[in-house]
XYZ file of C-alpha atoms in Angstrom:
491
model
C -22.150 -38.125 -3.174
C -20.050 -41.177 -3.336
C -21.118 -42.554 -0.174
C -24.657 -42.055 -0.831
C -23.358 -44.275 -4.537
C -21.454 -46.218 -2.113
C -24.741 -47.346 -0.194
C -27.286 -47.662 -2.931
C -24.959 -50.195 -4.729
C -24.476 -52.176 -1.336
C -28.135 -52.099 -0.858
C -28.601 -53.376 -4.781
C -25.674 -55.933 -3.929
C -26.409 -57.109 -0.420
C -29.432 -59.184 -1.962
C -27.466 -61.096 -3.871
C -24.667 -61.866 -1.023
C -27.884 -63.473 0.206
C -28.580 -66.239 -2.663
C -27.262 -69.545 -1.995
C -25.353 -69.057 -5.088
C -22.585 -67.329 -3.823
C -19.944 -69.576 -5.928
C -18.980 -66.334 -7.491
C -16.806 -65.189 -4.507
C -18.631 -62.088 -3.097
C -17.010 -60.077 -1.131
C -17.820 -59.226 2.082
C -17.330 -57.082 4.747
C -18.037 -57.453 8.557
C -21.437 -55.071 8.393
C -22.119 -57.241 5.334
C -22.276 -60.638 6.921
C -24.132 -58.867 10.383
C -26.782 -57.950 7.698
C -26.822 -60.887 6.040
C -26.780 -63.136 9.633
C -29.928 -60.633 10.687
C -31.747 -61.474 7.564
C -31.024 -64.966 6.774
C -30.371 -66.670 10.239
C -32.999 -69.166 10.704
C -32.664 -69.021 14.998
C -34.083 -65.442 14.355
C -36.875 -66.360 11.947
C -38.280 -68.972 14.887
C -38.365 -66.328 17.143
C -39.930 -63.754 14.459
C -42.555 -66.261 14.301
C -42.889 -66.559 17.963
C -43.712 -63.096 18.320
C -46.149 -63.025 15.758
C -47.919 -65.941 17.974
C -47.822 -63.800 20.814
C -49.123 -60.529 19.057
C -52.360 -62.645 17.853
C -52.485 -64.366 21.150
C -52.794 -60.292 22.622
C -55.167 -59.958 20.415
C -57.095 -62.824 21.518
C -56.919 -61.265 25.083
C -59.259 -58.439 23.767
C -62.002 -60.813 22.911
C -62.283 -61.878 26.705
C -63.779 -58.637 27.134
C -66.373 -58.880 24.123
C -69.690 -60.571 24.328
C -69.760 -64.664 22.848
C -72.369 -65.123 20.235
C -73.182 -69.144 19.429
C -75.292 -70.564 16.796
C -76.177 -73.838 17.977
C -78.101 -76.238 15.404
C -79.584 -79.990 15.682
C -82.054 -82.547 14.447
C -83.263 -84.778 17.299
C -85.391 -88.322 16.905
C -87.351 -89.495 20.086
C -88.142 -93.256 20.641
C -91.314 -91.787 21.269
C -93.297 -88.511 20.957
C -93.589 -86.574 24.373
C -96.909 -86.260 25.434
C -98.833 -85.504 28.695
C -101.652 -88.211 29.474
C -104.811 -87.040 31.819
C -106.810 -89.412 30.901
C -107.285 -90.775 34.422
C -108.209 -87.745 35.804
C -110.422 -87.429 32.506
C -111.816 -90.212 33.738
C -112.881 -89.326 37.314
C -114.395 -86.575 36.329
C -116.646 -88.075 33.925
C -117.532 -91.233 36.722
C -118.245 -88.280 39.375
C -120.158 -86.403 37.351
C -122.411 -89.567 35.653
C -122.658 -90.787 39.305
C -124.095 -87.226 40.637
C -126.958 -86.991 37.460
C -127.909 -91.030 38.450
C -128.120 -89.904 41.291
C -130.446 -87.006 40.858
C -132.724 -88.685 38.869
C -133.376 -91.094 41.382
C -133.722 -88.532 43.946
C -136.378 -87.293 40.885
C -137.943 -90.467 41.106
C -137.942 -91.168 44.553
C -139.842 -88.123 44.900
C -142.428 -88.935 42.444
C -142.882 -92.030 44.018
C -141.053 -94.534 41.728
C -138.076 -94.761 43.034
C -134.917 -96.397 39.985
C -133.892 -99.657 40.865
C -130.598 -100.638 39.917
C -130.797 -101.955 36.968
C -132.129 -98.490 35.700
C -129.189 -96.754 37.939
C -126.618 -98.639 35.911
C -128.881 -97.814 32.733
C -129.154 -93.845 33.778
C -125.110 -94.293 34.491
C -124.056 -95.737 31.119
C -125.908 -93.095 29.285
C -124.569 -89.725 31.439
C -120.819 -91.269 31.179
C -121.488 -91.972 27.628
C -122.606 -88.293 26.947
C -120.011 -86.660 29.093
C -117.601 -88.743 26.921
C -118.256 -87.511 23.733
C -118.632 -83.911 24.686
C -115.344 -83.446 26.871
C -112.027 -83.701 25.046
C -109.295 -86.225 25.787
C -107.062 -85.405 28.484
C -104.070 -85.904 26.634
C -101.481 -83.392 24.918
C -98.520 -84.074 22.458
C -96.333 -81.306 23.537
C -92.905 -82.509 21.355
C -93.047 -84.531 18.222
C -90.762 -87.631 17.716
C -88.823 -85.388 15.288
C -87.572 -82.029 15.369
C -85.213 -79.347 15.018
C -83.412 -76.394 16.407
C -81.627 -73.399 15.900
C -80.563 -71.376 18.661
C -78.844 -67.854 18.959
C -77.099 -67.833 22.485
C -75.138 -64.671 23.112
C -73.044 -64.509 26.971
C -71.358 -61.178 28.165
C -69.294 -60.946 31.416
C -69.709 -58.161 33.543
C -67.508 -58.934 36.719
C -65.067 -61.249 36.831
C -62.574 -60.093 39.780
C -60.193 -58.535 37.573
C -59.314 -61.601 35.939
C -59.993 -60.491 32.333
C -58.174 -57.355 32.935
C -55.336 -59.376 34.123
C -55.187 -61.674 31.353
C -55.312 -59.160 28.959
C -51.820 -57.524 30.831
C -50.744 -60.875 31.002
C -51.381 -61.378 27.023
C -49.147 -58.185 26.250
C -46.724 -58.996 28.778
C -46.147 -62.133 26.547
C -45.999 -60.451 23.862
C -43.603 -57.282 24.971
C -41.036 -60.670 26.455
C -41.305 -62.348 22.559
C -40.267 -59.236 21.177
C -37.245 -58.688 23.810
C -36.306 -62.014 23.055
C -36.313 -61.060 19.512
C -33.527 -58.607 20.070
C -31.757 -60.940 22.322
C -31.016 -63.652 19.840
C -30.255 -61.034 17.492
C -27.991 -59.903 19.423
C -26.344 -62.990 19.864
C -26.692 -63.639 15.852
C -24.704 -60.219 15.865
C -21.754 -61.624 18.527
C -21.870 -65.061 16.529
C -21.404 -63.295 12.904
C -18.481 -60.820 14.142
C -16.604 -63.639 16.098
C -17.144 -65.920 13.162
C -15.858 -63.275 10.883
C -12.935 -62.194 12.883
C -11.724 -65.955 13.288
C -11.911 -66.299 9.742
C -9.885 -63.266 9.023
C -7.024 -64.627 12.246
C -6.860 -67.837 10.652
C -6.912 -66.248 7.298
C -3.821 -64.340 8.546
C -1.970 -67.115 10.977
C -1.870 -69.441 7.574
C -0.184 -66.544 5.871
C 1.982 -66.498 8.940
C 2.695 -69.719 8.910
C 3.170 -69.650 4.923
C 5.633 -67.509 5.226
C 7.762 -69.090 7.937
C 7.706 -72.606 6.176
C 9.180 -70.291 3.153
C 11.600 -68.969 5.159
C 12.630 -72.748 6.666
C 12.742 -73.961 3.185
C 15.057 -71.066 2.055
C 17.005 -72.271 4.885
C 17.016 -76.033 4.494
C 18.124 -75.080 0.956
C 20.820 -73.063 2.120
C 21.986 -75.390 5.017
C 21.871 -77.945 2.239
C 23.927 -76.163 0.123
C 26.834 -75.553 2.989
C 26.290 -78.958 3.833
C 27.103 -80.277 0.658
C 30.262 -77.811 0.671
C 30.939 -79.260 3.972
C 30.877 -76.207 6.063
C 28.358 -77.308 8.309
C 27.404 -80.673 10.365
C 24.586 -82.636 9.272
C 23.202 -81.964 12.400
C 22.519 -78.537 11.319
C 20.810 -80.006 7.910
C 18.748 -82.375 10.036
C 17.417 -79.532 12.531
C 16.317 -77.397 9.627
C 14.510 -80.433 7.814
C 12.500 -81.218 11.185
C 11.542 -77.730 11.766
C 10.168 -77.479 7.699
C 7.925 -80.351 9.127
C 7.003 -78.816 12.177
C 6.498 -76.077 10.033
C 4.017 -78.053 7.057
C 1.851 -79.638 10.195
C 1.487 -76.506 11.846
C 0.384 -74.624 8.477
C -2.055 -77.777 7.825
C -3.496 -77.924 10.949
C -4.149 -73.862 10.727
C -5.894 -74.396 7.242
C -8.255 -76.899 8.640
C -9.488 -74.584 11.035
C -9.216 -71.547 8.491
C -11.963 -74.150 6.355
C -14.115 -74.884 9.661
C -14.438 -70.644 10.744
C -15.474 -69.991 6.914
C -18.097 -73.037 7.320
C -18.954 -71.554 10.628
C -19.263 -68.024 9.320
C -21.324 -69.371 6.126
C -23.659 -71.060 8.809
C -24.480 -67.963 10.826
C -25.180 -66.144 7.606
C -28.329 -68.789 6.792
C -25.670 -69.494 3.350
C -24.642 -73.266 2.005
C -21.483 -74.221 2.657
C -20.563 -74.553 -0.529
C -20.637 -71.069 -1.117
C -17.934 -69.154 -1.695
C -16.524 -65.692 -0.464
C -13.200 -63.165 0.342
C -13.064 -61.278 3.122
C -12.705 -57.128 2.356
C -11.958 -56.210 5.777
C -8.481 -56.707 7.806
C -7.598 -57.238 11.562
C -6.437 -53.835 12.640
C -6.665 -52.064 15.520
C -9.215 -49.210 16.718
C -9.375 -47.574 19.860
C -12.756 -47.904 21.695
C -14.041 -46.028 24.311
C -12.757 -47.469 27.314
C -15.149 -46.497 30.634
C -15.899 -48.957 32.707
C -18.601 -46.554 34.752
C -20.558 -46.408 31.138
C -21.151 -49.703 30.163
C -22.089 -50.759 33.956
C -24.990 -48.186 33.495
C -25.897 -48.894 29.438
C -26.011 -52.217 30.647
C -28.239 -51.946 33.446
C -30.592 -49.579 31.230
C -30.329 -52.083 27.988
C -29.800 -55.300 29.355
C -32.665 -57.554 27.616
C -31.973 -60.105 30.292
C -33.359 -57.513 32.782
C -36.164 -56.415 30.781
C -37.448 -59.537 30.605
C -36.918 -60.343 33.816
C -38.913 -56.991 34.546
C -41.618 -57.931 32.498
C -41.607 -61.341 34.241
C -42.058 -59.253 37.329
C -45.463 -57.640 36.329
C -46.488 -60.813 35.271
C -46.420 -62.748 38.345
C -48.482 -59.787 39.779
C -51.078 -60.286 37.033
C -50.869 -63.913 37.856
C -51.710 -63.144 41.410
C -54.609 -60.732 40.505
C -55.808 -63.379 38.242
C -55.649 -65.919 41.638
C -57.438 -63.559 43.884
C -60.455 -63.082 41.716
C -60.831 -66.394 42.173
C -62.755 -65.533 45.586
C -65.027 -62.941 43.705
C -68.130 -64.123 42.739
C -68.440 -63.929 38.662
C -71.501 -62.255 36.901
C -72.557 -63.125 33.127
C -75.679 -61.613 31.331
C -76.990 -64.133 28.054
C -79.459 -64.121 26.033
C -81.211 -66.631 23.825
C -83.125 -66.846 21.156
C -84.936 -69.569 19.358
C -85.017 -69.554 15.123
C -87.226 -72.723 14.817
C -90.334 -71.705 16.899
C -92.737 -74.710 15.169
C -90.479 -77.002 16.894
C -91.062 -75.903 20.819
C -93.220 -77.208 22.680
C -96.045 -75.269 25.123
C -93.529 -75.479 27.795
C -90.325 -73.753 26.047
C -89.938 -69.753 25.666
C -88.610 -68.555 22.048
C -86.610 -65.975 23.734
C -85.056 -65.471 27.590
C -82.404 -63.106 28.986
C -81.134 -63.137 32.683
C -78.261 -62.615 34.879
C -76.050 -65.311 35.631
C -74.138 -65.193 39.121
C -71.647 -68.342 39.986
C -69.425 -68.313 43.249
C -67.377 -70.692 44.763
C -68.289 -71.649 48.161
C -65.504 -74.948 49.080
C -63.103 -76.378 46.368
C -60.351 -77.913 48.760
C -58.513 -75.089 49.329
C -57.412 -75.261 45.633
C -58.140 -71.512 44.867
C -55.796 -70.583 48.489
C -53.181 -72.919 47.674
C -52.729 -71.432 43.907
C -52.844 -67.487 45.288
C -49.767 -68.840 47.640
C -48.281 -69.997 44.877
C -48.983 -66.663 42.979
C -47.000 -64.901 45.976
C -43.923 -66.810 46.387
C -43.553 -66.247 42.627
C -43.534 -62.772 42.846
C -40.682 -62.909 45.470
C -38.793 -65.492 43.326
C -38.664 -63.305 40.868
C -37.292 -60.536 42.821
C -34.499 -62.935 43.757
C -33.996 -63.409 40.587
C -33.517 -59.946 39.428
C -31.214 -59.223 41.870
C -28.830 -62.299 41.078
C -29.406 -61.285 37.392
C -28.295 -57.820 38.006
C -24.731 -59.352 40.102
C -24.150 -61.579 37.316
C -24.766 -58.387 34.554
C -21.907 -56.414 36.090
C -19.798 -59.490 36.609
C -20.209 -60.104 32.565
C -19.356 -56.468 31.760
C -16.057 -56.308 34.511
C -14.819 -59.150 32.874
C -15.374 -58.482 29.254
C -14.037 -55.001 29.957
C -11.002 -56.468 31.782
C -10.436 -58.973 28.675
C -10.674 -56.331 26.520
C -7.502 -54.049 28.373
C -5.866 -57.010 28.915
C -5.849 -57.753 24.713
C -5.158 -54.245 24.232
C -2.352 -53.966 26.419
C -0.956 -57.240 25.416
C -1.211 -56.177 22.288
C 0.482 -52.848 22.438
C 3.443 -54.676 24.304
C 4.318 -57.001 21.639
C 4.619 -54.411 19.018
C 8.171 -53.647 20.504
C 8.736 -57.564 20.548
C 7.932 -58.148 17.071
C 10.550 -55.539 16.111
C 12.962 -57.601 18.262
C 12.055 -60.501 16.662
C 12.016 -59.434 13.430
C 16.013 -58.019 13.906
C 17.043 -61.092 15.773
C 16.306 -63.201 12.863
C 17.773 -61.030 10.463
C 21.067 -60.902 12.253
C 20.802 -64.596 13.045
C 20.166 -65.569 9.514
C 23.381 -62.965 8.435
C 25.861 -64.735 10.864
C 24.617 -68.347 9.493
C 25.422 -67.013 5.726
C 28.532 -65.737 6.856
C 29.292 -68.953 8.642
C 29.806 -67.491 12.358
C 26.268 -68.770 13.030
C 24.102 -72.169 13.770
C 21.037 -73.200 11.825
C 19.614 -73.606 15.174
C 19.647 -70.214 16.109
C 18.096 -69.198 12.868
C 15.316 -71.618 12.920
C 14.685 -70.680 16.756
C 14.570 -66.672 15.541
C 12.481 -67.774 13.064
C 10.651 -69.885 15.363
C 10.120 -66.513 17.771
C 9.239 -64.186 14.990
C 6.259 -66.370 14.216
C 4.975 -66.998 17.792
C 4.895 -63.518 18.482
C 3.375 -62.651 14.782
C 0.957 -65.466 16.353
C 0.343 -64.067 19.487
C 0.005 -60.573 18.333
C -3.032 -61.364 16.121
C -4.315 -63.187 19.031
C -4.105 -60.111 21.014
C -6.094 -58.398 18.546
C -8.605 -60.970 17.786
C -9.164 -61.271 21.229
C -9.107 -57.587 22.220
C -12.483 -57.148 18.890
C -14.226 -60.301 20.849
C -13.871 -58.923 24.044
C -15.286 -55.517 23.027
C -18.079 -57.650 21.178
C -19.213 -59.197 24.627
C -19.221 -56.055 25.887
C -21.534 -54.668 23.728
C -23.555 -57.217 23.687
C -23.830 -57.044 27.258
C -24.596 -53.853 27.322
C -27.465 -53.953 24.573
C -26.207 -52.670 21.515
C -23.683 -55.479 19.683
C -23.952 -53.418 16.835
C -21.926 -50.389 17.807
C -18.569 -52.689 17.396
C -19.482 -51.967 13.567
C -18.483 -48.384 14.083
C -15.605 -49.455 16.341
C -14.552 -51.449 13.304
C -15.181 -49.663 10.411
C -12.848 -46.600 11.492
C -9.510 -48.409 9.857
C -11.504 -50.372 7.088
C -12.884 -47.477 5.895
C -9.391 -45.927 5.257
């Protein structure tokens, strides 16, 4: 019952930790900031929206198989109307035939015994072209005005295209199926850059407590050297070595804040937050045992890898490209249609409807269409190549993140025993210079080596959670250092 409280407040809370107004100082955890870095980061909004592109461009891919349907519109002005002008032949006709009747009529005549002369035969003429004139119609036929419109349905549906639709449409989701690996990818990264952010802050956090607490130390020992000094039972050498190692100590504690002040920046930047914004950490730097088989992540990896499954969708892409390339030399067949709106506006000569079969094939191109299906092949065997140097390099990154990782944890484990050294060497160091049968150099050295191996120890451990990081994120699933984290911090 309290953890299910437990979560419903973080989920009412988490929101907030998200405002830019975080002046308040929120606290956070590490699964806090992941969240936060998964919902704020802007790297992973770009590719959000990428993937969205690539879903409607799949979609798009579908309408390749769909008929096209245009509505095509103009007005059109001629210089001049176009007509069709017979007039010549018009007027051949008419000569023939007005020549034939003169003709006759002398032949009439002739026969009668009063033959025309030609006076009358030009008379006779006149008269029959004159008559065949105004009964036979003008030769001539306007068959588009100067002005006119149209409106034009024109519908075109594939019907074999070589399997190039089908292989654009694979293509299309191909894309898409990458965008959304890639997704995960930079989130996974987001994931790596949040914990290592988070985990620096919290080892600088505790190195300038470290080194707080030696410079307190020094200064409790300057005083006291000062004080002996002043009773003159020490040399001043012994005053001046503890007043140069309080320096040593105030740079080094500096320097360690400045880069405590650049992690929290850096941590505030992976979480999408202004840098002004304020927080404190809820988690601490303490160690959990992970599961340590090097056989297991070789195999998650190989199986969740999103380097490899893109590179396996990259695969079935280049054979979709070289499908594509081959039905290049297929012959391509298109049925269309087309339909007229504005019939007043054809002429004699143009149908208001037509449908037909459309057949196009490329007979010579210079060897364009040959050189581009090479082109499609050698792909295909890049890619191969470069699957199997990905798949070298994948086991490489996990040996060496899972050799890091032992090698933090062991170093680790080994300085717990040199800490306690440390720790009793400066207390009997500091108890022989109070008692005056010891040198302030030997109790700013102990001091000295308590703090380098406090130092190195939360090294150890910093680098033995970013180790374990990589190797989750190499292996697919960054998250499950949350779990690996959260067993102590949950305590």
């Amino acid at each position: 019952m309290v953890k299910k409280i437990k979560n419903v407040l973080l989920t009412l809370l988490l929101p907030l930790a998200a405002l830019p107004q975080t002046a308040s100082g929120q606290s956070l955890s590490l699964s806090d900031a992941v969240e936060i870095s998964l919902r704020n980061n802007e790297k992973i909004k770009q590719y959000e929206e990428k993937f969205t592109q690539k879903r409607f461009q799949d979609l798009e891919a579908w309408g390749n198989f769909l008929p096209s349907v245009n509505f095509e519109t103009s007005y059109n002005h001629l210089n001049d109307p176009m007509n069709i002008d017979l007039g010549p032949i018009r007027d051949v006709i008419m000569t023939l035939q007005s020549k034939n009747q003169t003709e006759m009529a002398n032949i009439y005549k002739t026969l009668q015994g009063q033959p025309l002369n030609d006076q009358q035969k030009a008379g006779l003429y006149s008269q029959y072209y004159s008559q065949l004139n105004s009964v036979i119609p003008p030769f001539e036929e306007t068959f588009k005005k100067q002005d006119f419109k149209t409106a034009t349905l024109l519908a075109v549906q594939p019907l074999f295209t070589g399997g190039k639709l089908t292989a654009a449409k694979k293509f299309a989701s191909e894309e898409k199926s990458s965008a959304l690996i890639e997704l995960e990818k930079v989130q996974n990264e987001v994931v790596q850059e949040a914990v290592n952010n988070y985990l620096s802050v919290i080892l600088m956090n505790n190195i300038v407590k470290t080194r707080q607490n030696v410079l307190n130390g020094i200064r409790k020992h300057k005083d006291n050297a000062e004080k002996l000094f002043n009773e003159g039972l020490i040399a001043n050498y012994n005053l001046l070595r503890a007043q140069v190692a309080e320096a040593e100590a105030e740079r080094n504690l500096t320097d360690d804040e400045n880069k405590l002040e650049l992690a929290r920046i850096s941590l505030l930047n992976t979480m999408g937050q202004d840098e002004s914004s304020n927080f404190t950490l809820s988690d601490t730097l303490v160690y959990n045992d992970a599961p340590a088989s090097l056989e297991n992540y070789l195999e998650q990896a190989r199986s969740n890898q999103p380097i490899l499954k893109l590179i396996e969708l990259k695969k079935e892409a280049a054979s979709d490209k070289y499908t594509a390339e081959r039905a290049n030399f297929l012959p391509t067949v298109a049925a269309f249609g087309k339909y007229e709106m504005l019939p007043q506006y054809l002429s004699s000569l143009e149908p208001r409807w037509a449908v037909g079969l459309q057949l196009k094939f490329n007979l010579f191109n210079g060897l364009k269409d040959y050189s581009k299906l090479q082109n499609a092949v050698h792909m295909e065997r890049e890619v191969n190549y470069v699957e199997a140097d990905a798949k070298r390099k994948i086991d490489l990154w996990v040996n060496k993140s899972f050799r890091d990782m032992i090698n933090a944890k062991t170093r680790y484990e080994k300085l717990k025993t040199t800490l306690s050294l440390a720790l009793e060497n400066l207390r009997l160091n500091d108890k022989r210079f109070q008692s005056g049968m010891g040198t302030s150099l030997e109790v700013i050295d102990a001091q000295l080596s308590l703090e380098k191996n406090q130092v190195e120890s939360l090294l150890s451990l910093y680098d033995y959670y970013k180790s374990l990081t990589d190797l989750y994120v190499v292996t697919g699933e960054p998250q499950k250092i949350l779990s690996v984290w959260s067993k102590e911090n949950k305590k």
